[in-house]
Coordinates of C-alpha atoms in Angstrom, one line a residue:
Chain A
M1 CA -10.3 -37.8 -41.6
E2 CA -9.0 -35.3 -39.0
K3 CA -11.9 -33.6 -37.2
L4 CA -12.1 -29.8 -37.5
L5 CA -12.2 -27.2 -34.8
C6 CA -15.1 -24.7 -34.8
G7 CA -14.3 -21.4 -33.2
V8 CA -17.0 -18.8 -32.4
D9 CA -16.2 -15.2 -31.5
L10 CA -19.2 -13.6 -29.9
G11 CA -18.8 -9.9 -29.4
G12 CA -20.7 -6.7 -29.1
T13 CA -20.2 -5.6 -32.7
K14 CA -19.8 -8.8 -34.6
L15 CA -20.4 -12.6 -34.4
A16 CA -17.9 -14.7 -36.3
A17 CA -17.4 -18.4 -36.7
A18 CA -14.6 -20.3 -38.4
L19 CA -13.4 -23.8 -39.1
F20 CA -9.7 -24.6 -38.4
R21 CA -7.6 -27.7 -38.8
Q22 CA -6.1 -29.0 -35.6
N23 CA -2.7 -27.4 -36.6
G24 CA -4.5 -24.0 -36.6
E25 CA -4.9 -23.6 -40.3
L26 CA -8.0 -21.6 -41.3
V27 CA -10.5 -23.6 -43.5
A28 CA -13.4 -21.2 -43.7
R29 CA -15.0 -18.3 -41.9
E30 CA -18.4 -16.5 -41.7
I31 CA -19.1 -13.1 -40.0
V32 CA -22.4 -11.4 -39.3
Y33 CA -23.2 -8.1 -37.7
D34 CA -27.0 -8.5 -37.2
H35 CA -26.8 -11.1 -34.4
H36 CA -28.1 -8.8 -31.6
K37 CA -31.7 -9.5 -31.1
S38 CA -34.0 -8.8 -28.2
T39 CA -33.3 -11.9 -26.1
S40 CA -30.5 -14.2 -25.1
D41 CA -32.2 -17.2 -26.8
E42 CA -32.4 -15.3 -30.0
I43 CA -28.6 -14.6 -29.8
L44 CA -28.1 -18.3 -29.2
L45 CA -30.2 -19.0 -32.3
A46 CA -28.0 -16.6 -34.3
V47 CA -24.9 -18.6 -33.2
V48 CA -26.4 -21.9 -34.1
E49 CA -27.5 -20.6 -37.5
L50 CA -24.1 -19.2 -38.2
I51 CA -22.4 -22.5 -37.4
N52 CA -24.8 -24.4 -39.6
T53 CA -24.3 -21.9 -42.5
L54 CA -20.5 -22.2 -42.1
L55 CA -20.7 -26.0 -42.2
E56 CA -23.2 -26.2 -45.1
N57 CA -21.4 -23.6 -47.3
N58 CA -18.2 -25.6 -47.0
G59 CA -19.7 -29.1 -47.5
Y60 CA -19.3 -30.2 -43.9
S61 CA -21.7 -31.4 -41.2
S62 CA -21.4 -31.4 -37.4
Q63 CA -19.9 -34.9 -37.7
N64 CA -16.8 -33.4 -39.2
L65 CA -16.2 -31.4 -36.0
L66 CA -14.2 -32.2 -32.9
G67 CA -16.2 -29.5 -31.1
I68 CA -17.2 -25.9 -30.7
G69 CA -15.2 -23.3 -28.8
V70 CA -16.7 -20.0 -27.9
A71 CA -14.8 -16.8 -27.1
L72 CA -17.1 -14.2 -25.4
A73 CA -16.6 -10.5 -24.8
G74 CA -17.6 -10.7 -21.2
H75 CA -17.4 -12.5 -17.9
V76 CA -17.7 -16.3 -18.2
S77 CA -17.9 -19.2 -15.8
F78 CA -15.8 -21.7 -17.7
R79 CA -16.6 -24.4 -15.1
E80 CA -20.4 -24.0 -15.4
G81 CA -20.4 -23.1 -19.1
K82 CA -22.3 -19.9 -18.3
I83 CA -22.2 -16.3 -19.5
I84 CA -22.1 -14.3 -16.2
T85 CA -22.4 -11.0 -18.0
T86 CA -21.4 -9.5 -21.4
S87 CA -19.3 -6.4 -22.1
N88 CA -20.5 -3.7 -24.5
F89 CA -23.4 -5.8 -25.9
P90 CA -26.5 -3.8 -27.0
I91 CA -28.5 -6.1 -24.7
T92 CA -26.5 -7.4 -21.7
I93 CA -26.8 -11.1 -21.3
R94 CA -26.7 -12.3 -17.7
D95 CA -26.4 -15.7 -16.2
F96 CA -27.0 -17.6 -19.4
P97 CA -26.0 -21.3 -19.8
L98 CA -24.8 -21.0 -23.4
V99 CA -22.7 -24.2 -23.3
A100 CA -25.7 -26.4 -22.2
K101 CA -27.9 -24.7 -24.7
L102 CA -25.4 -25.3 -27.6
K103 CA -25.0 -28.8 -26.3
S104 CA -28.7 -29.5 -26.8
R105 CA -28.3 -28.4 -30.5
F106 CA -25.0 -30.3 -31.0
P107 CA -25.3 -33.2 -28.6
D108 CA -22.3 -35.2 -29.9
L109 CA -19.8 -32.4 -29.7
K110 CA -17.4 -31.1 -27.1
I111 CA -18.4 -27.5 -26.3
V112 CA -16.4 -25.0 -24.3
M113 CA -16.6 -21.3 -23.7
D114 CA -14.2 -18.7 -22.1
N115 CA -13.8 -15.0 -22.2
D116 CA -12.0 -13.6 -25.2
A117 CA -8.8 -12.7 -23.4
N118 CA -8.4 -16.2 -22.1
A119 CA -9.2 -17.6 -25.5
Q120 CA -6.6 -15.4 -27.3
A121 CA -4.1 -16.3 -24.6
F122 CA -4.6 -20.0 -25.3
G123 CA -4.5 -19.4 -29.0
E124 CA -1.1 -17.7 -28.6
Y125 CA 0.0 -20.7 -26.6
K126 CA -1.2 -23.3 -29.0
Y127 CA -0.5 -21.6 -32.3
G128 CA 1.3 -18.3 -31.8
A129 CA 4.0 -16.4 -29.9
A130 CA 3.8 -18.5 -26.7
K131 CA 4.1 -21.9 -28.3
G132 CA 6.6 -24.0 -26.5
Y133 CA 6.8 -21.8 -23.4
G134 CA 6.2 -23.4 -20.0
S135 CA 4.7 -20.3 -18.6
S136 CA 3.3 -17.2 -20.3
V137 CA 0.9 -14.3 -19.7
F138 CA -1.1 -12.8 -22.5
V139 CA -2.0 -9.1 -22.1
T140 CA -4.3 -7.4 -24.6
V141 CA -4.3 -3.6 -24.7
S142 CA -7.2 -2.4 -26.7
T143 CA -10.4 -0.5 -25.8
G144 CA -9.9 -2.2 -22.4
I145 CA -7.1 -4.3 -21.0
G146 CA -7.4 -8.0 -20.4
G147 CA -5.2 -11.0 -20.0
G148 CA -4.8 -14.7 -19.6
I149 CA -2.3 -16.8 -17.7
I150 CA -0.9 -20.2 -18.9
L151 CA 1.2 -22.3 -16.6
D152 CA 2.5 -25.8 -17.7
G153 CA 0.0 -25.8 -20.6
K154 CA -3.0 -25.0 -18.5
M155 CA -5.1 -21.9 -18.4
I156 CA -5.2 -20.4 -14.9
R157 CA -8.9 -19.4 -14.4
G158 CA -9.2 -19.0 -10.7
R159 CA -12.2 -19.5 -8.5
S160 CA -14.8 -17.7 -10.6
G161 CA -13.0 -17.5 -14.0
T162 CA -11.6 -14.0 -13.6
A163 CA -7.9 -14.8 -13.2
G164 CA -5.7 -12.9 -15.6
E165 CA -7.8 -9.7 -15.3
V166 CA -4.7 -7.5 -15.1
G167 CA -6.5 -4.5 -16.5
H168 CA -8.1 -3.5 -13.3
S169 CA -5.1 -4.1 -11.1
I170 CA -4.2 -0.9 -9.3
I171 CA -0.8 0.6 -10.1
D172 CA -1.2 4.2 -9.0
Y173 CA -3.6 4.3 -6.1
D174 CA -3.3 8.0 -5.5
S175 CA -4.2 8.8 -9.1
D176 CA -6.9 11.4 -10.0
I177 CA -8.0 9.2 -12.9
Q178 CA -11.0 7.0 -12.2
C179 CA -11.9 3.8 -14.1
T180 CA -15.3 2.6 -15.0
C181 CA -14.8 0.0 -12.4
G182 CA -14.9 2.7 -9.7
N183 CA -11.3 2.6 -8.7
Y184 CA -8.6 5.2 -9.2
G185 CA -5.3 4.4 -10.9
C186 CA -6.0 1.0 -12.3
A187 CA -4.1 0.1 -15.5
M188 CA -7.2 0.3 -17.7
A189 CA -7.9 3.9 -16.8
L190 CA -4.2 4.9 -17.4
A191 CA -3.6 3.0 -20.6
S192 CA -6.5 1.8 -22.6
G193 CA -8.4 3.2 -25.5
L194 CA -11.7 3.7 -23.7
F195 CA -10.0 6.5 -21.7
F196 CA -8.3 8.3 -24.5
P197 CA -11.1 10.9 -24.8
S198 CA -11.2 11.7 -21.1
L199 CA -7.4 11.7 -20.9
Y200 CA -7.2 14.1 -23.9
R201 CA -9.7 16.4 -22.2
W202 CA -7.9 16.1 -18.9
H203 CA -4.5 17.1 -20.4
L204 CA -6.2 20.1 -22.2
Q205 CA -7.7 21.2 -18.8
K206 CA -4.3 20.9 -17.2
G207 CA -2.9 23.3 -19.8
M208 CA -1.5 21.2 -22.6
K209 CA -2.0 22.5 -26.1
S210 CA -3.3 20.4 -29.0
T211 CA -1.4 20.9 -32.2
I212 CA -4.1 19.0 -34.2
G213 CA -7.0 21.3 -33.3
I214 CA -8.6 19.0 -30.7
T215 CA -10.8 20.9 -28.2
E216 CA -12.4 19.7 -25.0
E217 CA -15.6 19.3 -27.1
S218 CA -14.0 17.3 -29.9
A219 CA -11.8 15.2 -27.6
G220 CA -14.7 12.7 -27.3
G221 CA -13.8 11.3 -30.8
M222 CA -10.2 10.5 -29.8
D223 CA -10.1 6.7 -30.4
G224 CA -7.0 4.6 -30.8
K225 CA -6.8 5.4 -34.6
K226 CA -7.0 9.2 -34.0
I227 CA -4.4 9.1 -31.2
E228 CA -2.1 7.1 -33.5
E229 CA -2.5 9.7 -36.2
G230 CA -1.9 12.5 -33.7
M231 CA 1.1 10.8 -32.4
K232 CA 2.6 10.5 -35.9
A233 CA 1.7 14.2 -36.5
G234 CA 3.7 15.1 -33.4
D235 CA 0.8 16.3 -31.3
P236 CA 2.1 16.6 -27.7
V237 CA -1.1 15.5 -26.1
C238 CA -1.3 12.3 -28.2
R239 CA 2.4 11.6 -27.5
K240 CA 1.8 12.2 -23.8
I241 CA -1.2 9.8 -23.7
V242 CA 0.8 7.1 -25.6
G243 CA 3.8 7.5 -23.4
D244 CA 1.7 7.3 -20.2
S245 CA -0.1 4.2 -21.6
A246 CA 3.2 2.5 -22.3
R247 CA 4.4 3.4 -18.8
A248 CA 1.3 1.9 -17.2
V249 CA 1.5 -1.3 -19.4
G250 CA 5.2 -1.6 -18.5
V251 CA 4.4 -1.4 -14.8
V252 CA 1.7 -4.1 -15.3
L253 CA 4.3 -6.3 -16.9
F254 CA 6.7 -5.6 -14.0
N255 CA 4.0 -6.6 -11.5
I256 CA 3.2 -9.8 -13.6
H257 CA 6.9 -10.6 -13.4
Q258 CA 7.0 -10.1 -9.6
M259 CA 3.9 -12.1 -9.0
L260 CA 4.3 -15.0 -11.5
N261 CA 7.8 -14.8 -12.9
P262 CA 6.7 -16.2 -16.2
E263 CA 9.1 -17.0 -19.1
L264 CA 7.1 -14.8 -21.5
V265 CA 4.6 -12.0 -21.8
V266 CA 2.7 -11.7 -25.1
L267 CA 1.3 -8.3 -25.9
G268 CA -1.8 -8.2 -28.2
G269 CA -4.8 -6.0 -28.8
G270 CA -5.5 -3.0 -31.0
L271 CA -3.1 -0.5 -29.4
M272 CA -0.1 -2.6 -30.7
A273 CA -0.9 -0.8 -34.0
F274 CA 0.9 2.1 -32.4
G275 CA 4.0 0.3 -33.6
K276 CA 7.5 -0.4 -32.5
E277 CA 8.0 2.8 -30.6
Y278 CA 5.1 2.0 -28.3
F279 CA 6.3 -1.6 -27.8
D280 CA 9.8 -0.4 -27.1
M281 CA 8.6 2.1 -24.5
I282 CA 6.6 -0.6 -22.7
R283 CA 9.7 -2.8 -22.7
R284 CA 12.0 0.0 -21.5
E285 CA 9.6 0.8 -18.7
F286 CA 9.5 -2.8 -17.6
L287 CA 13.2 -3.1 -17.6
F288 CA 13.6 0.2 -15.8
H289 CA 11.8 -1.3 -12.8
T290 CA 13.5 -4.7 -12.7
H291 CA 16.9 -3.5 -11.4
E292 CA 18.5 -6.6 -9.9
M293 CA 15.2 -8.4 -9.4
M294 CA 15.4 -10.6 -12.6
A295 CA 17.6 -13.6 -12.5
E296 CA 16.6 -14.7 -16.0
E297 CA 15.1 -12.2 -18.5
M298 CA 11.4 -12.3 -19.0
E299 CA 10.7 -12.3 -22.8
I300 CA 8.2 -9.9 -24.2
K301 CA 6.8 -10.6 -27.7
L302 CA 4.0 -9.4 -29.9
A303 CA 1.0 -11.6 -30.4
E304 CA 1.1 -13.6 -33.6
T305 CA -2.3 -15.0 -34.3
G306 CA -3.5 -11.8 -36.0
V307 CA -6.9 -10.8 -37.2
N308 CA -8.5 -14.2 -36.3
A309 CA -7.0 -14.2 -32.8
G310 CA -10.4 -14.5 -31.1
L311 CA -11.7 -17.3 -33.5
L312 CA -8.5 -19.3 -33.4
G313 CA -8.3 -18.8 -29.6
A314 CA -11.9 -20.1 -29.2
A315 CA -11.0 -23.1 -31.4
A316 CA -7.8 -23.7 -29.4
L317 CA -9.8 -24.1 -26.2
L318 CA -10.9 -27.5 -27.6
M319 CA -7.3 -28.6 -27.6
E320 CA -6.7 -27.7 -23.9
Chain B
M1 CA 7.5 -46.9 11.6
E2 CA 6.4 -43.6 9.9
K3 CA 9.4 -41.6 8.7
L4 CA 9.8 -38.1 10.2
L5 CA 10.2 -34.8 8.3
C6 CA 13.2 -32.7 9.1
G7 CA 12.6 -28.9 8.6
V8 CA 15.5 -26.4 8.6
D9 CA 15.0 -22.7 8.9
L10 CA 18.1 -20.8 7.8
G11 CA 17.9 -17.1 8.5
G12 CA 20.0 -14.1 9.2
T13 CA 19.5 -14.2 12.9
K14 CA 19.0 -17.8 13.8
L15 CA 19.3 -21.3 12.4
A16 CA 16.6 -23.8 13.6
A17 CA 15.9 -27.4 12.8
A18 CA 13.0 -29.5 13.9
L19 CA 11.5 -33.0 13.5
F20 CA 7.8 -33.3 12.6
R21 CA 5.5 -36.3 12.1
Q22 CA 3.9 -36.3 8.6
N23 CA 0.7 -34.9 10.1
G24 CA 2.6 -31.8 11.1
E25 CA 3.0 -32.6 14.8
L26 CA 6.3 -31.2 16.3
V27 CA 8.6 -33.9 17.7
A28 CA 11.7 -32.0 18.6
R29 CA 13.5 -28.7 17.9
E30 CA 16.9 -27.2 18.1
I31 CA 17.9 -23.5 17.6
V32 CA 21.3 -21.9 17.4
Y33 CA 22.4 -18.3 16.9
D34 CA 26.1 -18.8 16.2
H35 CA 25.8 -20.4 12.8
H36 CA 27.2 -17.4 10.8
K37 CA 30.8 -18.2 10.1
S38 CA 33.1 -16.7 7.5
T39 CA 32.3 -19.0 4.5
S40 CA 29.3 -20.7 2.9
D41 CA 30.8 -24.1 3.6
E42 CA 31.1 -23.3 7.3
I43 CA 27.4 -22.4 7.3
L44 CA 26.7 -25.7 5.6
L45 CA 28.6 -27.4 8.4
A46 CA 26.6 -25.7 11.0
V47 CA 23.4 -27.0 9.3
V48 CA 24.7 -30.5 9.2
E49 CA 25.8 -30.4 12.8
L50 CA 22.5 -29.0 14.0
I51 CA 20.6 -31.8 12.2
N52 CA 22.9 -34.5 13.6
T53 CA 22.5 -33.0 17.1
L54 CA 18.7 -32.9 16.7
L55 CA 18.7 -36.5 15.7
E56 CA 21.1 -37.8 18.4
N57 CA 19.5 -35.8 21.2
N58 CA 16.2 -37.5 20.4
G59 CA 17.3 -41.0 19.8
Y60 CA 17.0 -40.9 16.0
S61 CA 19.3 -41.4 13.0
S62 CA 19.0 -40.2 9.4
Q63 CA 17.3 -43.5 8.6
N64 CA 14.3 -42.3 10.6
L65 CA 13.9 -39.4 8.2
L66 CA 11.8 -39.1 5.0
G67 CA 14.0 -36.1 4.0
I68 CA 15.3 -32.6 4.9
G69 CA 13.5 -29.5 3.8
V70 CA 15.2 -26.1 4.0
A71 CA 13.5 -22.7 4.2
L72 CA 16.0 -19.9 3.4
A73 CA 15.7 -16.2 3.9
G74 CA 16.8 -15.2 0.5
H75 CA 16.4 -16.0 -3.2
V76 CA 16.5 -19.7 -4.1
S77 CA 16.5 -21.7 -7.3
F78 CA 14.3 -24.5 -6.3
R79 CA 14.9 -26.4 -9.5
E80 CA 18.7 -26.3 -9.2
G81 CA 18.7 -26.6 -5.4
K82 CA 20.8 -23.5 -5.2
I83 CA 21.0 -20.4 -3.0
I84 CA 21.0 -17.5 -5.4
T85 CA 21.5 -14.9 -2.7
T86 CA 20.6 -14.5 1.0
S87 CA 18.7 -11.6 2.6
N88 CA 20.1 -9.9 5.8
F89 CA 22.8 -12.5 6.4
P90 CA 26.0 -11.2 8.0
I91 CA 27.9 -12.7 5.1
T92 CA 25.9 -12.9 1.9
I93 CA 25.9 -16.3 0.3
R94 CA 25.7 -16.3 -3.4
D95 CA 25.3 -19.1 -6.0
F96 CA 25.7 -21.9 -3.5
P97 CA 24.4 -25.4 -4.3
L98 CA 23.2 -26.2 -0.7
V99 CA 20.9 -29.1 -1.8
A100 CA 23.8 -31.0 -3.5
K101 CA 26.1 -30.3 -0.6
L102 CA 23.5 -31.6 1.9
K103 CA 22.9 -34.6 -0.3
S104 CA 26.6 -35.6 -0.1
R105 CA 26.2 -35.7 3.7
F106 CA 22.8 -37.4 3.7
P107 CA 22.9 -39.4 0.4
D108 CA 19.7 -41.5 1.1
L109 CA 17.4 -38.6 1.9
K110 CA 15.2 -36.4 -0.2
I111 CA 16.4 -32.9 0.1
V112 CA 14.6 -29.8 -1.0
M113 CA 15.0 -26.0 -0.4
D114 CA 12.9 -23.0 -1.1
N115 CA 12.6 -19.4 0.1
D116 CA 10.9 -18.9 3.5
A117 CA 7.8 -17.3 2.1
N118 CA 7.2 -20.2 -0.3
A119 CA 7.9 -22.7 2.5
Q120 CA 5.4 -20.9 4.9
A121 CA 2.9 -20.8 2.1
F122 CA 3.2 -24.5 1.6
G123 CA 3.1 -25.1 5.4
E124 CA -0.2 -23.2 5.6
Y125 CA -1.5 -25.3 2.7
K126 CA -0.5 -28.6 4.1
Y127 CA -1.2 -28.0 7.8
G128 CA -2.7 -24.5 8.4
A129 CA -5.3 -22.0 7.2
A130 CA -5.1 -23.0 3.5
K131 CA -5.7 -26.7 4.0
G132 CA -8.3 -28.0 1.6
Y133 CA -8.3 -24.9 -0.6
G134 CA -7.8 -25.4 -4.3
S135 CA -6.1 -22.1 -4.8
S136 CA -4.5 -19.8 -2.2
V137 CA -1.9 -17.1 -1.9
F138 CA 0.1 -16.6 1.2
V139 CA 1.2 -13.0 2.0
T140 CA 3.7 -12.4 4.9
V141 CA 3.9 -8.8 6.1
S142 CA 6.9 -8.4 8.4
T143 CA 10.2 -6.6 8.0
G144 CA 9.6 -7.1 4.3
I145 CA 6.7 -8.5 2.4
G146 CA 6.8 -11.8 0.7
G147 CA 4.4 -14.4 -0.6
G148 CA 3.7 -17.8 -2.2
I149 CA 1.1 -19.0 -4.6
I150 CA -0.5 -22.5 -4.5
L151 CA -2.7 -23.7 -7.3
D152 CA -4.2 -27.2 -7.3
G153 CA -1.8 -28.3 -4.6
K154 CA 1.3 -27.1 -6.4
M155 CA 3.6 -24.2 -5.5
I156 CA 3.9 -21.8 -8.4
R157 CA 7.5 -20.9 -8.6
G158 CA 7.9 -19.3 -12.0
R159 CA 10.9 -19.4 -14.2
S160 CA 13.6 -18.4 -11.7
G161 CA 11.8 -19.2 -8.5
T162 CA 10.7 -15.7 -7.7
A163 CA 6.9 -16.1 -8.3
G164 CA 4.8 -14.8 -5.4
E165 CA 7.1 -11.9 -4.7
V166 CA 4.1 -9.5 -4.3
G167 CA 6.1 -7.3 -2.0
H168 CA 7.9 -5.4 -4.8
S169 CA 4.8 -5.1 -6.9
I170 CA 4.1 -1.4 -7.7
I171 CA 0.8 -0.1 -6.4
D172 CA 1.5 3.7 -6.3
Y173 CA 3.9 4.6 -9.1
D174 CA 3.9 8.3 -8.5
S175 CA 4.7 7.8 -4.8
D176 CA 7.6 9.8 -3.2
I177 CA 8.6 6.8 -1.2
Q178 CA 11.4 4.7 -2.5
C179 CA 12.0 1.1 -1.7
T180 CA 15.4 -0.6 -1.2
C181 CA 14.7 -2.2 -4.6
G182 CA 15.1 1.2 -6.2
N183 CA 11.4 1.6 -7.3
Y184 CA 8.9 4.1 -5.9
G185 CA 5.6 3.0 -4.5
C186 CA 6.0 -0.7 -4.3
A187 CA 4.1 -2.4 -1.5
M188 CA 7.1 -3.1 0.7
A189 CA 8.0 0.6 0.9
L190 CA 4.5 1.6 1.8
A191 CA 3.6 -1.2 4.2
S192 CA 6.5 -3.2 5.7
G193 CA 8.4 -2.8 9.0
L194 CA 11.7 -2.0 7.3
F195 CA 10.3 1.3 6.3
F196 CA 8.7 2.3 9.6
P197 CA 11.7 4.5 10.7
S198 CA 11.8 6.4 7.4
L199 CA 8.0 6.7 7.2
Y200 CA 7.9 8.1 10.8
R201 CA 10.6 10.6 9.9
W202 CA 8.8 11.5 6.7
H203 CA 5.5 12.2 8.4
L204 CA 7.3 14.4 11.0
Q205 CA 9.0 16.4 8.2
K206 CA 5.5 16.8 6.6
G207 CA 4.3 18.4 9.8
M208 CA 2.7 15.6 11.8
K209 CA 3.3 15.7 15.6
S210 CA 4.4 12.7 17.6
T211 CA 2.6 12.4 20.9
I212 CA 5.0 9.8 22.2
G213 CA 8.1 12.0 22.0
I214 CA 9.7 10.6 18.8
T215 CA 11.9 13.0 16.9
E216 CA 13.5 12.7 13.5
E217 CA 16.6 11.5 15.3
S218 CA 14.9 8.8 17.5
A219 CA 12.6 7.7 14.6
G220 CA 15.3 5.2 13.6
G221 CA 14.2 2.9 16.4
M222 CA 10.6 2.6 15.3
D223 CA 10.3 -1.1 14.7
G224 CA 7.0 -3.0 14.5
K225 CA 6.9 -3.4 18.3
K226 CA 7.3 0.3 18.9
I227 CA 4.8 1.2 16.2
E228 CA 2.3 -1.2 17.8
E229 CA 2.8 0.4 21.2
G230 CA 2.5 3.9 19.8
M231 CA -0.7 2.9 17.9
K232 CA -2.2 1.6 21.2
A233 CA -1.1 4.8 22.9
G234 CA -3.0 6.8 20.3
D235 CA 0.1 8.4 18.6
P236 CA -1.3 9.9 15.3
V237 CA 1.9 9.1 13.4
C238 CA 1.9 5.5 14.4
R239 CA -1.8 5.3 13.6
K240 CA -1.2 6.9 10.2
I241 CA 1.6 4.4 9.4
V242 CA -0.4 1.4 10.4
G243 CA -3.4 2.7 8.4
D244 CA -1.3 3.3 5.3
S245 CA 0.3 -0.1 5.7
A246 CA -3.2 -1.7 5.9
R247 CA -4.3 0.3 2.8
A248 CA -1.3 -0.9 0.8
V249 CA -1.7 -4.5 1.8
G250 CA -5.4 -4.3 1.0
V251 CA -4.5 -3.1 -2.5
V252 CA -2.0 -5.9 -2.9
L253 CA -4.8 -8.3 -2.0
F254 CA -7.1 -6.7 -4.6
N255 CA -4.4 -7.0 -7.3
I256 CA -3.9 -10.7 -6.3
H257 CA -7.6 -11.2 -6.6
Q258 CA -7.6 -9.5 -10.1
M259 CA -4.6 -11.5 -11.3
L260 CA -5.2 -14.9 -9.8
N261 CA -8.8 -15.0 -8.5
P262 CA -7.8 -17.4 -5.7
E263 CA -10.2 -18.9 -3.2
L264 CA -8.2 -17.7 -0.3
V265 CA -5.4 -15.3 0.8
V266 CA -3.6 -16.2 4.1
L267 CA -2.0 -13.3 5.9
G268 CA 1.0 -14.0 8.1
G269 CA 4.2 -12.3 9.3
G270 CA 5.1 -10.2 12.3
L271 CA 2.8 -7.2 11.6
M272 CA -0.2 -9.4 12.2
A273 CA 0.6 -8.8 15.8
F274 CA -1.0 -5.4 15.3
G275 CA -4.2 -7.3 15.8
K276 CA -7.8 -7.4 14.7
E277 CA -8.0 -3.7 13.9
Y278 CA -5.2 -4.0 11.4
F279 CA -6.6 -7.2 9.8
D280 CA -10.0 -5.6 9.5
M281 CA -8.6 -2.5 7.9
I282 CA -6.8 -4.6 5.3
R283 CA -10.0 -6.5 4.6
R284 CA -12.1 -3.4 4.4
E285 CA -9.6 -1.8 1.9
F286 CA -9.7 -5.0 -0.2
L287 CA -13.5 -5.0 -0.3
F288 CA -13.6 -1.3 -1.0
H289 CA -11.9 -1.9 -4.3
T290 CA -13.8 -5.0 -5.4
H291 CA -17.1 -3.2 -6.3
E292 CA -18.9 -5.6 -8.6
M293 CA -15.7 -7.4 -9.7
M294 CA -16.0 -10.3 -7.4
A295 CA -18.5 -13.1 -8.3
E296 CA -17.6 -15.2 -5.3
E297 CA -15.9 -13.7 -2.3
M298 CA -12.2 -14.3 -1.8
E299 CA -11.6 -15.4 1.8
I300 CA -8.9 -13.8 3.9
K301 CA -7.6 -15.7 6.9
L302 CA -4.8 -15.3 9.4
A303 CA -1.9 -17.8 9.2
E304 CA -2.2 -20.7 11.6
T305 CA 1.1 -22.4 11.7
G306 CA 2.4 -20.0 14.4
V307 CA 5.9 -19.7 15.7
N308 CA 7.2 -22.7 13.9
A309 CA 5.9 -21.6 10.5
G310 CA 9.3 -21.5 8.8
L311 CA 10.3 -24.9 10.2
L312 CA 7.0 -26.6 9.5
G313 CA 6.9 -25.0 6.0
A314 CA 10.3 -26.3 5.3
A315 CA 9.3 -29.8 6.4
A316 CA 6.0 -29.5 4.4
L317 CA 8.0 -29.1 1.2
L318 CA 8.9 -32.8 1.5
M319 CA 5.2 -33.6 1.1
E320 CA 4.8 -31.6 -2.1

């Protein structure tokens, strides 16, 4: 019988695990929200327990698996199978050899781990919008901005596993807007959800008027969902923020085109919920910059792997 | 007997051809400056004649060659062996199948062509500063800015052969400074020799004083050599231009690090003649932006293949 792929999505809010057939079809899924304990080893235990629960609840054992793929919200050394550091976890995990630790629990299985953007990129390549493309770059625009590069069917990870981190690339170096990374004018600070509260406040300070009653005090609550609602209600600050975000993402796409000249860029992440207008603005901004510098058009597509993108991406890593 | 490599460097000012041993050692070289005729086929003829002269003058025939590699100042379709367009040629060549045309003259030889930045990048990988590195990006800062990416011993060319064109990546999108490509704030406009005259003029208009007697009228003559002299003479405008150039190149290196996380960046091109101070400024600017975003340090080295970089790079393409 065909072996199944087990994908694990280990994030700051939830821990999910799922079984997929090798064609990407979902077989079963489990999610928990109480996996954050006080030590890295306790989180490991939560992962092992969730996998075992998933197998038992569906009548499988580890012998039915080809392997386990883990997508982590954080910085991963793929080569060493180590968590270098986590992003937005209640307790930051540092320098933790998760792959070796999982291997000691599941000694007969192939076990791999990568950051969630790389995993989603590979999921899109194997099962989604990038299937069949010789070269593609995945860009996720969400709370932050991440990415993954696939050339000739291979993930490009770079020396330390951080290749594809287009979010912190600098596109406006004389900008007043500072990112959490310390730099000014990187794409994340100009375009991602994490900065919507401070951007809203900044525009109010510069004299823009909110038509949805947001003040400098209440601007802290302006997440992607609220910005989307404000945009649809015609609030000029929300529209400005969304427009600037699209502009920044469009420039990132242009820089990707200049640097890698891929066949395709796949756009994913929560902000794609802004809809077709946002997507079209990004595309227009990209095309505006290409002038005569594009011999063959770079395609831009929306991600297709949907709500299970992280899980499917993690599983897809086993097929690399 | 070991077959020789023939490298051809076809540029706007000169046409050069050279023979190298497979270890990169120069055997013989010929250069002409009168290769620009009225048609593409006449330029082809000049290339063929120069190769034959080079062989005859040194007692060789085409049977002594492994092949012919061509480095072109322009945009090349490596896959199709075609010149898409040339840069700074008296007569622009468009859509010209140079590889097929050379093949009809030298039917038994391997013939390849790429743009000069990619060729130099591969030359540095095969014989220079990038030798032995698993991943490297070559950046040439000269009249313009170009580059080439090598991962696992392979040139990354992208869909249409324009991968590595870091020069037109946008790093300061609200800049007032427009590039010949039409965009504002791309690296070339902020850092390369082509823009020194307009940058000098721009700084004078903004109120800076030249201490070497340059006026808005005479600023047109400020090439790299004059800027270097002015910098050494302490002219504040020259120092500002060189500092800003280093800053822009440093940001490009940071973006390369974020996007590709290579082991090494090799810096080449005419502006490296500015010397150690310029190189150190670039490196400092790069490090200034990395903060905690660099798990393992990206090396930055000067190109090593020297005055024959284009020729040796062209020849190196035969060893790909």
